[in-house]
Amino acid sequence: MKHIVFILLLVFLASCDSPINRPPIPTTQTLKMDSIYTAADFRSYGDYYNANLQVFAIDLLSEGLAYDSTFHISGSGCNLFLSDIFTTCDSIPAGHYEMDSTAKKMTFLRGMNFEGNITGTYLLQISEDNIQHIVLFQSGSMDVKYTDQGTHLDFKLYTADSTYYHATYQGPSKYRIKSRKEK
């Protein structure tokens, strides 16, 4: 009887190690879209949520897109947008920021879709002034540095299915002050 139990136990353990029962090896796909941004619009909203945190947004354009005089986007390319970047300063300080779903210092909001209204961190693929594709990011980080060449932003972002997107911006950071109504 002991031999039968031992054999059944061995068969059970061997079957647990079979490829059928192993979780899939995670693969990181890379999002193949423009990732070098050449123009930026930095916006300051002040203490928008009355949480003792300053709120900022960054709107980035790849080559082929441009702002008109009213900051509407035209052309073809990619638009990376981050809303609700939280700091305790009057500008976005250098440092490491993490994507989060709550308002905390040195964080920015994840991408969200509220009944067709997108907010947070998202990427638009635009062709001839029309949005072709929207990508929402669910996790990631942003590193901010200030150098003689201006502001350097480095993004490591992930979609819900773990698709990776790396993007950068190097250039000026001129802030526009926005009111509560303009958000």
PDB file of C-alpha atoms in Angstrom:
ATOM      1  CA  MET A   1       0.000   0.000   0.000  1.00  0.00           C
ATOM      2  CA  LYS A   2       2.871   2.367   0.844  1.00  0.00           C
ATOM      3  CA  HIS A   3       4.330   1.787  -2.618  1.00  0.00           C
ATOM      4  CA  ILE A   4       1.059   2.719  -4.352  1.00  0.00           C
ATOM      5  CA  VAL A   5       0.745   5.955  -2.348  1.00  0.00           C
ATOM      6  CA  PHE A   6       4.389   6.776  -3.103  1.00  0.00           C
ATOM      7  CA  ILE A   7       3.910   6.111  -6.840  1.00  0.00           C
ATOM      8  CA  LEU A   8       0.717   8.208  -6.935  1.00  0.00           C
ATOM      9  CA  LEU A   9       2.507  11.016  -5.127  1.00  0.00           C
ATOM     10  CA  LEU A  10       5.370  10.913  -7.653  1.00  0.00           C
ATOM     11  CA  VAL A  11       2.925  10.941 -10.574  1.00  0.00           C
ATOM     12  CA  PHE A  12       1.088  13.888  -9.026  1.00  0.00           C
ATOM     13  CA  LEU A  13       4.312  15.857  -8.459  1.00  0.00           C
ATOM     14  CA  ALA A  14       5.545  15.111 -11.974  1.00  0.00           C
ATOM     15  CA  SER A  15       2.277  16.301 -13.477  1.00  0.00           C
ATOM     16  CA  CYS A  16       2.474  19.551 -11.492  1.00  0.00           C
ATOM     17  CA  ASP A  17       5.736  20.341 -13.231  1.00  0.00           C
ATOM     18  CA  SER A  18       4.322  19.791 -16.698  1.00  0.00           C
ATOM     19  CA  PRO A  19       4.236  22.738 -19.130  1.00  0.00           C
ATOM     20  CA  ILE A  20       0.436  22.741 -19.039  1.00  0.00           C
ATOM     21  CA  ASN A  21       0.424  23.873 -15.406  1.00  0.00           C
ATOM     22  CA  ARG A  22       3.212  26.457 -15.657  1.00  0.00           C
ATOM     23  CA  PRO A  23       2.173  30.091 -15.888  1.00  0.00           C
ATOM     24  CA  PRO A  24       3.127  31.726 -19.174  1.00  0.00           C
ATOM     25  CA  ILE A  25       6.458  33.516 -19.239  1.00  0.00           C
ATOM     26  CA  PRO A  26       5.666  37.224 -19.281  1.00  0.00           C
ATOM     27  CA  THR A  27       6.756  38.885 -22.489  1.00  0.00           C
ATOM     28  CA  THR A  28       7.105  42.591 -22.790  1.00  0.00           C
ATOM     29  CA  GLN A  29       5.887  43.911 -26.082  1.00  0.00           C
ATOM     30  CA  THR A  30       7.073  47.331 -27.174  1.00  0.00           C
ATOM     31  CA  LEU A  31       4.671  49.951 -28.484  1.00  0.00           C
ATOM     32  CA  LYS A  32       5.918  50.946 -31.937  1.00  0.00           C
ATOM     33  CA  MET A  33       4.903  54.605 -32.166  1.00  0.00           C
ATOM     34  CA  ASP A  34       6.791  57.907 -32.237  1.00  0.00           C
ATOM     35  CA  SER A  35       8.710  58.262 -28.997  1.00  0.00           C
ATOM     36  CA  ILE A  36      10.823  61.399 -29.421  1.00  0.00           C
ATOM     37  CA  TYR A  37       8.891  64.549 -28.628  1.00  0.00           C
ATOM     38  CA  THR A  38       9.941  67.891 -30.054  1.00  0.00           C
ATOM     39  CA  ALA A  39       7.343  70.341 -28.681  1.00  0.00           C
ATOM     40  CA  ALA A  40       5.735  70.702 -25.269  1.00  0.00           C
ATOM     41  CA  ASP A  41       3.028  72.662 -23.496  1.00  0.00           C
ATOM     42  CA  PHE A  42       3.478  72.797 -19.711  1.00  0.00           C
ATOM     43  CA  ARG A  43       0.367  73.879 -17.789  1.00  0.00           C
ATOM     44  CA  SER A  44       0.026  74.910 -14.166  1.00  0.00           C
ATOM     45  CA  TYR A  45      -3.351  74.635 -12.429  1.00  0.00           C
ATOM     46  CA  GLY A  46      -2.265  75.640  -8.918  1.00  0.00           C
ATOM     47  CA  ASP A  47      -3.824  73.812  -5.968  1.00  0.00           C
ATOM     48  CA  TYR A  48      -6.663  72.602  -8.205  1.00  0.00           C
ATOM     49  CA  TYR A  49      -8.037  69.977  -5.793  1.00  0.00           C
ATOM     50  CA  ASN A  50      -7.438  71.977  -2.575  1.00  0.00           C
ATOM     51  CA  ALA A  51      -5.109  69.196  -1.392  1.00  0.00           C
ATOM     52  CA  ASN A  52      -2.024  71.351  -0.681  1.00  0.00           C
ATOM     53  CA  LEU A  53      -0.474  70.040  -3.897  1.00  0.00           C
ATOM     54  CA  GLN A  54       0.273  71.923  -7.092  1.00  0.00           C
ATOM     55  CA  VAL A  55      -1.237  70.301 -10.199  1.00  0.00           C
ATOM     56  CA  PHE A  56       0.419  70.323 -13.625  1.00  0.00           C
ATOM     57  CA  ALA A  57      -0.175  68.857 -17.066  1.00  0.00           C
ATOM     58  CA  ILE A  58       2.295  68.213 -19.878  1.00  0.00           C
ATOM     59  CA  ASP A  59       1.210  67.958 -23.505  1.00  0.00           C
ATOM     60  CA  LEU A  60       3.955  66.636 -25.824  1.00  0.00           C
ATOM     61  CA  LEU A  61       4.049  66.534 -29.628  1.00  0.00           C
ATOM     62  CA  SER A  62       6.203  64.413 -31.916  1.00  0.00           C
ATOM     63  CA  GLU A  63       7.612  65.638 -35.220  1.00  0.00           C
ATOM     64  CA  GLY A  64       4.786  66.288 -37.683  1.00  0.00           C
ATOM     65  CA  LEU A  65       2.428  67.822 -35.119  1.00  0.00           C
ATOM     66  CA  ALA A  66       2.220  71.501 -34.170  1.00  0.00           C
ATOM     67  CA  TYR A  67       0.228  73.842 -31.929  1.00  0.00           C
ATOM     68  CA  ASP A  68      -1.677  76.729 -33.454  1.00  0.00           C
ATOM     69  CA  SER A  69      -2.052  80.091 -31.660  1.00  0.00           C
ATOM     70  CA  THR A  70      -4.808  78.667 -29.432  1.00  0.00           C
ATOM     71  CA  PHE A  71      -2.822  75.480 -28.638  1.00  0.00           C
ATOM     72  CA  HIS A  72      -4.962  73.221 -30.813  1.00  0.00           C
ATOM     73  CA  ILE A  73      -2.962  70.388 -32.368  1.00  0.00           C
ATOM     74  CA  SER A  74      -2.691  69.867 -36.119  1.00  0.00           C
ATOM     75  CA  GLY A  75      -0.758  67.566 -38.441  1.00  0.00           C
ATOM     76  CA  SER A  76       0.249  63.907 -38.202  1.00  0.00           C
ATOM     77  CA  GLY A  77       2.232  62.249 -35.407  1.00  0.00           C
ATOM     78  CA  CYS A  78       1.883  61.322 -31.751  1.00  0.00           C
ATOM     79  CA  ASN A  79       0.650  63.325 -28.778  1.00  0.00           C
ATOM     80  CA  LEU A  80       1.633  62.144 -25.285  1.00  0.00           C
ATOM     81  CA  PHE A  81      -0.442  63.774 -22.563  1.00  0.00           C
ATOM     82  CA  LEU A  82      -0.056  63.654 -18.786  1.00  0.00           C
ATOM     83  CA  SER A  83      -2.659  65.304 -16.607  1.00  0.00           C
ATOM     84  CA  ASP A  84      -2.577  65.684 -12.871  1.00  0.00           C
ATOM     85  CA  ILE A  85       1.123  65.717 -12.069  1.00  0.00           C
ATOM     86  CA  PHE A  86       1.351  66.461  -8.339  1.00  0.00           C
ATOM     87  CA  THR A  87       4.151  68.432  -6.630  1.00  0.00           C
ATOM     88  CA  THR A  88       4.569  70.839  -3.720  1.00  0.00           C
ATOM     89  CA  CYS A  89       6.422  73.414  -5.879  1.00  0.00           C
ATOM     90  CA  ASP A  90       5.384  76.155  -8.287  1.00  0.00           C
ATOM     91  CA  SER A  91       6.915  74.181 -11.172  1.00  0.00           C
ATOM     92  CA  ILE A  92       7.681  70.520 -11.847  1.00  0.00           C
ATOM     93  CA  PRO A  93      10.881  69.843  -9.899  1.00  0.00           C
ATOM     94  CA  ALA A  94      13.618  67.483 -11.051  1.00  0.00           C
ATOM     95  CA  GLY A  95      13.212  63.962  -9.779  1.00  0.00           C
ATOM     96  CA  HIS A  96      11.524  60.606 -10.225  1.00  0.00           C
ATOM     97  CA  TYR A  97       7.721  60.456 -10.552  1.00  0.00           C
ATOM     98  CA  GLU A  98       5.558  57.335 -10.363  1.00  0.00           C
ATOM     99  CA  MET A  99       2.175  56.790 -11.958  1.00  0.00           C
ATOM    100  CA  ASP A 100      -0.580  56.409  -9.356  1.00  0.00           C
ATOM    101  CA  SER A 101      -4.343  56.656  -9.066  1.00  0.00           C
ATOM    102  CA  THR A 102      -4.269  59.020  -6.076  1.00  0.00           C
ATOM    103  CA  ALA A 103      -3.026  62.546  -5.492  1.00  0.00           C
ATOM    104  CA  LYS A 104       0.391  62.205  -3.860  1.00  0.00           C
ATOM    105  CA  LYS A 105       3.557  64.276  -4.187  1.00  0.00           C
ATOM    106  CA  MET A 106       5.778  63.241  -7.153  1.00  0.00           C
ATOM    107  CA  THR A 107       3.051  61.207  -8.872  1.00  0.00           C
ATOM    108  CA  PHE A 108       0.972  61.507 -12.019  1.00  0.00           C
ATOM    109  CA  LEU A 109      -2.363  59.961 -12.930  1.00  0.00           C
ATOM    110  CA  ARG A 110      -2.798  56.732 -14.886  1.00  0.00           C
ATOM    111  CA  GLY A 111      -4.869  56.750 -18.073  1.00  0.00           C
ATOM    112  CA  MET A 112      -8.618  56.480 -17.568  1.00  0.00           C
ATOM    113  CA  ASN A 113     -11.677  56.470 -19.793  1.00  0.00           C
ATOM    114  CA  PHE A 114     -14.861  57.868 -18.260  1.00  0.00           C
ATOM    115  CA  GLU A 115     -17.644  57.143 -20.751  1.00  0.00           C
ATOM    116  CA  GLY A 116     -15.589  58.363 -23.704  1.00  0.00           C
ATOM    117  CA  ASN A 117     -13.723  61.127 -21.853  1.00  0.00           C
ATOM    118  CA  ILE A 118     -10.069  60.211 -21.472  1.00  0.00           C
ATOM    119  CA  THR A 119      -7.791  61.665 -18.810  1.00  0.00           C
ATOM    120  CA  GLY A 120      -4.569  60.864 -17.032  1.00  0.00           C
ATOM    121  CA  THR A 121      -1.654  59.563 -19.084  1.00  0.00           C
ATOM    122  CA  TYR A 122      -2.453  58.644 -22.663  1.00  0.00           C
ATOM    123  CA  LEU A 123      -1.050  58.636 -26.177  1.00  0.00           C
ATOM    124  CA  LEU A 124      -2.896  59.793 -29.280  1.00  0.00           C
ATOM    125  CA  GLN A 125      -1.846  58.740 -32.757  1.00  0.00           C
ATOM    126  CA  ILE A 126      -3.001  61.540 -35.055  1.00  0.00           C
ATOM    127  CA  SER A 127      -3.145  61.487 -38.849  1.00  0.00           C
ATOM    128  CA  GLU A 128      -4.076  64.604 -40.812  1.00  0.00           C
ATOM    129  CA  ASP A 129      -5.669  66.255 -37.750  1.00  0.00           C
ATOM    130  CA  ASN A 130      -7.759  63.162 -36.879  1.00  0.00           C
ATOM    131  CA  ILE A 131      -7.239  60.829 -33.926  1.00  0.00           C
ATOM    132  CA  GLN A 132      -6.555  57.333 -35.259  1.00  0.00           C
ATOM    133  CA  HIS A 133      -5.663  55.473 -32.068  1.00  0.00           C
ATOM    134  CA  ILE A 134      -5.777  56.082 -28.287  1.00  0.00           C
ATOM    135  CA  VAL A 135      -3.470  54.253 -25.860  1.00  0.00           C
ATOM    136  CA  LEU A 136      -4.095  54.470 -22.098  1.00  0.00           C
ATOM    137  CA  PHE A 137      -1.142  53.857 -19.773  1.00  0.00           C
ATOM    138  CA  GLN A 138      -1.751  52.036 -16.495  1.00  0.00           C
ATOM    139  CA  SER A 139       1.670  52.131 -14.838  1.00  0.00           C
ATOM    140  CA  GLY A 140       5.053  53.698 -15.294  1.00  0.00           C
ATOM    141  CA  SER A 141       7.400  56.483 -14.356  1.00  0.00           C
ATOM    142  CA  MET A 142       8.750  59.844 -15.475  1.00  0.00           C
ATOM    143  CA  ASP A 143      12.211  61.225 -14.718  1.00  0.00           C
ATOM    144  CA  VAL A 144      12.695  65.000 -14.902  1.00  0.00           C
ATOM    145  CA  LYS A 145      16.122  66.655 -15.255  1.00  0.00           C
ATOM    146  CA  TYR A 146      17.112  70.239 -15.961  1.00  0.00           C
ATOM    147  CA  THR A 147      20.269  70.815 -18.024  1.00  0.00           C
ATOM    148  CA  ASP A 148      21.854  73.572 -20.128  1.00  0.00           C
ATOM    149  CA  GLN A 149      19.818  72.201 -23.073  1.00  0.00           C
ATOM    150  CA  GLY A 150      16.547  72.683 -21.169  1.00  0.00           C
ATOM    151  CA  THR A 151      14.150  70.209 -19.635  1.00  0.00           C
ATOM    152  CA  HIS A 152      14.772  66.509 -20.166  1.00  0.00           C
ATOM    153  CA  LEU A 153      11.835  64.130 -19.640  1.00  0.00           C
ATOM    154  CA  ASP A 154      12.260  60.362 -19.779  1.00  0.00           C
ATOM    155  CA  PHE A 155       9.148  58.158 -19.701  1.00  0.00           C
ATOM    156  CA  LYS A 156       8.812  54.431 -19.066  1.00  0.00           C
ATOM    157  CA  LEU A 157       5.124  53.609 -19.483  1.00  0.00           C
ATOM    158  CA  TYR A 158       3.054  50.409 -19.630  1.00  0.00           C
ATOM    159  CA  THR A 159      -0.421  49.611 -20.932  1.00  0.00           C
ATOM    160  CA  ALA A 160      -2.837  47.264 -19.139  1.00  0.00           C
ATOM    161  CA  ASP A 161      -1.436  44.284 -21.095  1.00  0.00           C
ATOM    162  CA  SER A 162       2.166  45.236 -20.107  1.00  0.00           C
ATOM    163  CA  THR A 163       3.098  46.680 -23.502  1.00  0.00           C
ATOM    164  CA  TYR A 164       6.112  48.941 -22.902  1.00  0.00           C
ATOM    165  CA  TYR A 165       6.519  52.469 -24.264  1.00  0.00           C
ATOM    166  CA  HIS A 166       9.685  54.515 -23.778  1.00  0.00           C
ATOM    167  CA  ALA A 167       9.615  58.191 -24.748  1.00  0.00           C
ATOM    168  CA  THR A 168      11.755  61.293 -24.278  1.00  0.00           C
ATOM    169  CA  TYR A 169      11.525  65.062 -24.565  1.00  0.00           C
ATOM    170  CA  GLN A 170      14.385  67.587 -24.580  1.00  0.00           C
ATOM    171  CA  GLY A 171      13.570  71.278 -24.815  1.00  0.00           C
ATOM    172  CA  PRO A 172      12.082  74.312 -23.104  1.00  0.00           C
ATOM    173  CA  SER A 173       9.450  74.205 -20.388  1.00  0.00           C
ATOM    174  CA  LYS A 174       7.356  77.351 -20.588  1.00  0.00           C
ATOM    175  CA  TYR A 175       4.427  77.186 -18.180  1.00  0.00           C
ATOM    176  CA  ARG A 176       0.961  78.476 -18.911  1.00  0.00           C
ATOM    177  CA  ILE A 177      -1.188  79.271 -15.865  1.00  0.00           C
ATOM    178  CA  LYS A 178      -4.682  77.823 -16.259  1.00  0.00           C
ATOM    179  CA  SER A 179      -7.796  78.488 -14.205  1.00  0.00           C
ATOM    180  CA  ARG A 180     -10.120  75.861 -12.679  1.00  0.00           C
ATOM    181  CA  LYS A 181     -12.594  76.399 -15.538  1.00  0.00           C
ATOM    182  CA  GLU A 182      -9.965  75.688 -18.219  1.00  0.00           C
ATOM    183  CA  LYS A 183      -8.955  72.207 -17.078  1.00  0.00           C
TER     184      LYS A 183
END
